[in-house]
């Protein structure tokens, strides 16, 4: 079998749509802190429908760890469900909060 290539594998990219009581509870700032701690790139933003949307990009175990965290969120959040979809890798500088969309 061929030798594995050196270097990091292709990063995983997932788009999360987080539903519940997730706005005005410091969700975005907490997500930014957690994603940065996990070494992820991407962004997080509020949606006009009251949900929070996040793009997380990085090593699959870190992406999965973030998704696990996202189900809880910060202490005052009440997450009812998260829709997770595959996403394209976007060139982002770190993990940022973006304006509401």
PDB file of C-alpha atoms in Angstrom:
ATOM      1  CA  UNK A   1       0.000   0.000   0.000  1.00  0.00           C
ATOM      2  CA  UNK A   2       1.205   3.542  -0.660  1.00  0.00           C
ATOM      3  CA  UNK A   3       2.814   5.480   2.133  1.00  0.00           C
ATOM      4  CA  UNK A   4       0.519   8.092   3.691  1.00  0.00           C
ATOM      5  CA  UNK A   5       1.313  11.630   2.664  1.00  0.00           C
ATOM      6  CA  UNK A   6       3.080  13.821   5.143  1.00  0.00           C
ATOM      7  CA  UNK A   7       1.312  16.830   6.596  1.00  0.00           C
ATOM      8  CA  UNK A   8      -2.208  17.431   7.748  1.00  0.00           C
ATOM      9  CA  UNK A   9      -5.112  15.682   6.080  1.00  0.00           C
ATOM     10  CA  UNK A  10      -7.758  17.750   4.340  1.00  0.00           C
ATOM     11  CA  UNK A  11      -9.506  19.790   7.040  1.00  0.00           C
ATOM     12  CA  UNK A  12     -13.102  18.989   7.880  1.00  0.00           C
ATOM     13  CA  UNK A  13     -15.632  21.788   7.379  1.00  0.00           C
ATOM     14  CA  UNK A  14     -19.106  21.756   8.905  1.00  0.00           C
ATOM     15  CA  UNK A  15     -21.909  24.311   8.859  1.00  0.00           C
ATOM     16  CA  UNK A  16     -23.959  24.325  12.072  1.00  0.00           C
ATOM     17  CA  UNK A  17     -27.401  25.840  12.517  1.00  0.00           C
ATOM     18  CA  UNK A  18     -28.055  26.031  16.257  1.00  0.00           C
ATOM     19  CA  UNK A  19     -31.652  26.388  17.435  1.00  0.00           C
ATOM     20  CA  UNK A  20     -33.133  27.260  20.822  1.00  0.00           C
ATOM     21  CA  UNK A  21     -32.444  30.080  23.266  1.00  0.00           C
ATOM     22  CA  UNK A  22     -29.087  30.922  21.731  1.00  0.00           C
ATOM     23  CA  UNK A  23     -29.155  34.683  21.186  1.00  0.00           C
ATOM     24  CA  UNK A  24     -28.411  37.255  23.914  1.00  0.00           C
ATOM     25  CA  UNK A  25     -26.752  34.555  26.041  1.00  0.00           C
ATOM     26  CA  UNK A  26     -23.118  35.189  24.951  1.00  0.00           C
ATOM     27  CA  UNK A  27     -23.316  32.259  22.520  1.00  0.00           C
ATOM     28  CA  UNK A  28     -21.180  33.831  19.798  1.00  0.00           C
ATOM     29  CA  UNK A  29     -18.421  34.986  22.143  1.00  0.00           C
ATOM     30  CA  UNK A  30     -18.373  31.606  23.884  1.00  0.00           C
ATOM     31  CA  UNK A  31     -18.254  29.790  20.530  1.00  0.00           C
ATOM     32  CA  UNK A  32     -15.347  31.963  19.453  1.00  0.00           C
ATOM     33  CA  UNK A  33     -13.460  31.152  22.666  1.00  0.00           C
ATOM     34  CA  UNK A  34     -14.120  27.414  22.331  1.00  0.00           C
ATOM     35  CA  UNK A  35     -13.253  27.244  18.630  1.00  0.00           C
ATOM     36  CA  UNK A  36     -10.020  29.147  19.230  1.00  0.00           C
ATOM     37  CA  UNK A  37      -9.137  26.800  22.105  1.00  0.00           C
ATOM     38  CA  UNK A  38      -9.664  23.836  19.759  1.00  0.00           C
ATOM     39  CA  UNK A  39      -7.554  25.397  16.997  1.00  0.00           C
ATOM     40  CA  UNK A  40     -10.466  25.771  14.588  1.00  0.00           C
ATOM     41  CA  UNK A  41     -11.026  28.371  11.886  1.00  0.00           C
ATOM     42  CA  UNK A  42     -14.359  29.756  10.751  1.00  0.00           C
ATOM     43  CA  UNK A  43     -17.048  32.127  11.958  1.00  0.00           C
ATOM     44  CA  UNK A  44     -20.230  32.432  13.985  1.00  0.00           C
ATOM     45  CA  UNK A  45     -23.205  34.755  13.505  1.00  0.00           C
ATOM     46  CA  UNK A  46     -26.767  35.323  14.647  1.00  0.00           C
ATOM     47  CA  UNK A  47     -29.573  34.724  12.171  1.00  0.00           C
ATOM     48  CA  UNK A  48     -32.680  36.886  11.950  1.00  0.00           C
ATOM     49  CA  UNK A  49     -34.855  33.823  12.749  1.00  0.00           C
ATOM     50  CA  UNK A  50     -33.274  33.583  16.216  1.00  0.00           C
ATOM     51  CA  UNK A  51     -30.855  30.773  15.437  1.00  0.00           C
ATOM     52  CA  UNK A  52     -27.054  30.907  15.444  1.00  0.00           C
ATOM     53  CA  UNK A  53     -25.018  29.762  12.436  1.00  0.00           C
ATOM     54  CA  UNK A  54     -21.394  28.647  12.651  1.00  0.00           C
ATOM     55  CA  UNK A  55     -18.827  27.450  10.146  1.00  0.00           C
ATOM     56  CA  UNK A  56     -16.120  25.352  11.778  1.00  0.00           C
ATOM     57  CA  UNK A  57     -13.039  24.189   9.903  1.00  0.00           C
ATOM     58  CA  UNK A  58     -10.166  22.062  11.151  1.00  0.00           C
ATOM     59  CA  UNK A  59      -9.115  18.587  12.197  1.00  0.00           C
ATOM     60  CA  UNK A  60     -12.147  16.292  12.416  1.00  0.00           C
ATOM     61  CA  UNK A  61     -11.688  15.435  16.128  1.00  0.00           C
ATOM     62  CA  UNK A  62     -11.637  19.162  16.970  1.00  0.00           C
ATOM     63  CA  UNK A  63     -14.694  19.830  14.782  1.00  0.00           C
ATOM     64  CA  UNK A  64     -16.531  16.999  16.540  1.00  0.00           C
ATOM     65  CA  UNK A  65     -15.468  18.337  19.940  1.00  0.00           C
ATOM     66  CA  UNK A  66     -16.864  21.760  19.005  1.00  0.00           C
ATOM     67  CA  UNK A  67     -20.168  20.230  17.897  1.00  0.00           C
ATOM     68  CA  UNK A  68     -20.362  18.444  21.248  1.00  0.00           C
ATOM     69  CA  UNK A  69     -19.751  21.746  23.037  1.00  0.00           C
ATOM     70  CA  UNK A  70     -22.306  23.522  20.826  1.00  0.00           C
ATOM     71  CA  UNK A  71     -25.119  21.276  22.084  1.00  0.00           C
ATOM     72  CA  UNK A  72     -24.556  22.823  25.542  1.00  0.00           C
ATOM     73  CA  UNK A  73     -23.209  26.263  24.725  1.00  0.00           C
ATOM     74  CA  UNK A  74     -22.717  28.877  27.428  1.00  0.00           C
ATOM     75  CA  UNK A  75     -24.547  28.457  30.767  1.00  0.00           C
ATOM     76  CA  UNK A  76     -27.668  30.490  29.880  1.00  0.00           C
ATOM     77  CA  UNK A  77     -28.196  28.926  26.448  1.00  0.00           C
ATOM     78  CA  UNK A  78     -30.874  26.290  25.896  1.00  0.00           C
ATOM     79  CA  UNK A  79     -30.063  24.436  22.693  1.00  0.00           C
ATOM     80  CA  UNK A  80     -32.992  22.477  21.272  1.00  0.00           C
ATOM     81  CA  UNK A  81     -31.315  21.109  18.162  1.00  0.00           C
ATOM     82  CA  UNK A  82     -28.388  21.547  15.812  1.00  0.00           C
ATOM     83  CA  UNK A  83     -28.513  20.941  12.074  1.00  0.00           C
ATOM     84  CA  UNK A  84     -25.037  19.941  10.846  1.00  0.00           C
ATOM     85  CA  UNK A  85     -24.136  19.915   7.180  1.00  0.00           C
ATOM     86  CA  UNK A  86     -21.009  19.526   5.106  1.00  0.00           C
ATOM     87  CA  UNK A  87     -19.478  22.835   4.058  1.00  0.00           C
ATOM     88  CA  UNK A  88     -16.769  24.149   1.798  1.00  0.00           C
ATOM     89  CA  UNK A  89     -13.500  25.269   3.330  1.00  0.00           C
ATOM     90  CA  UNK A  90     -13.429  29.067   3.386  1.00  0.00           C
ATOM     91  CA  UNK A  91     -10.224  31.007   3.780  1.00  0.00           C
ATOM     92  CA  UNK A  92     -10.687  32.558   7.211  1.00  0.00           C
ATOM     93  CA  UNK A  93      -8.193  34.181   9.506  1.00  0.00           C
ATOM     94  CA  UNK A  94      -8.896  32.440  12.788  1.00  0.00           C
ATOM     95  CA  UNK A  95     -12.444  32.247  14.128  1.00  0.00           C
ATOM     96  CA  UNK A  96     -14.489  35.421  13.998  1.00  0.00           C
ATOM     97  CA  UNK A  97     -17.887  36.786  14.940  1.00  0.00           C
ATOM     98  CA  UNK A  98     -19.795  38.046  11.926  1.00  0.00           C
ATOM     99  CA  UNK A  99     -22.779  40.397  11.605  1.00  0.00           C
ATOM    100  CA  UNK A 100     -26.306  39.032  11.746  1.00  0.00           C
ATOM    101  CA  UNK A 101     -27.521  37.596   8.436  1.00  0.00           C
TER     102      UNK A 101
END
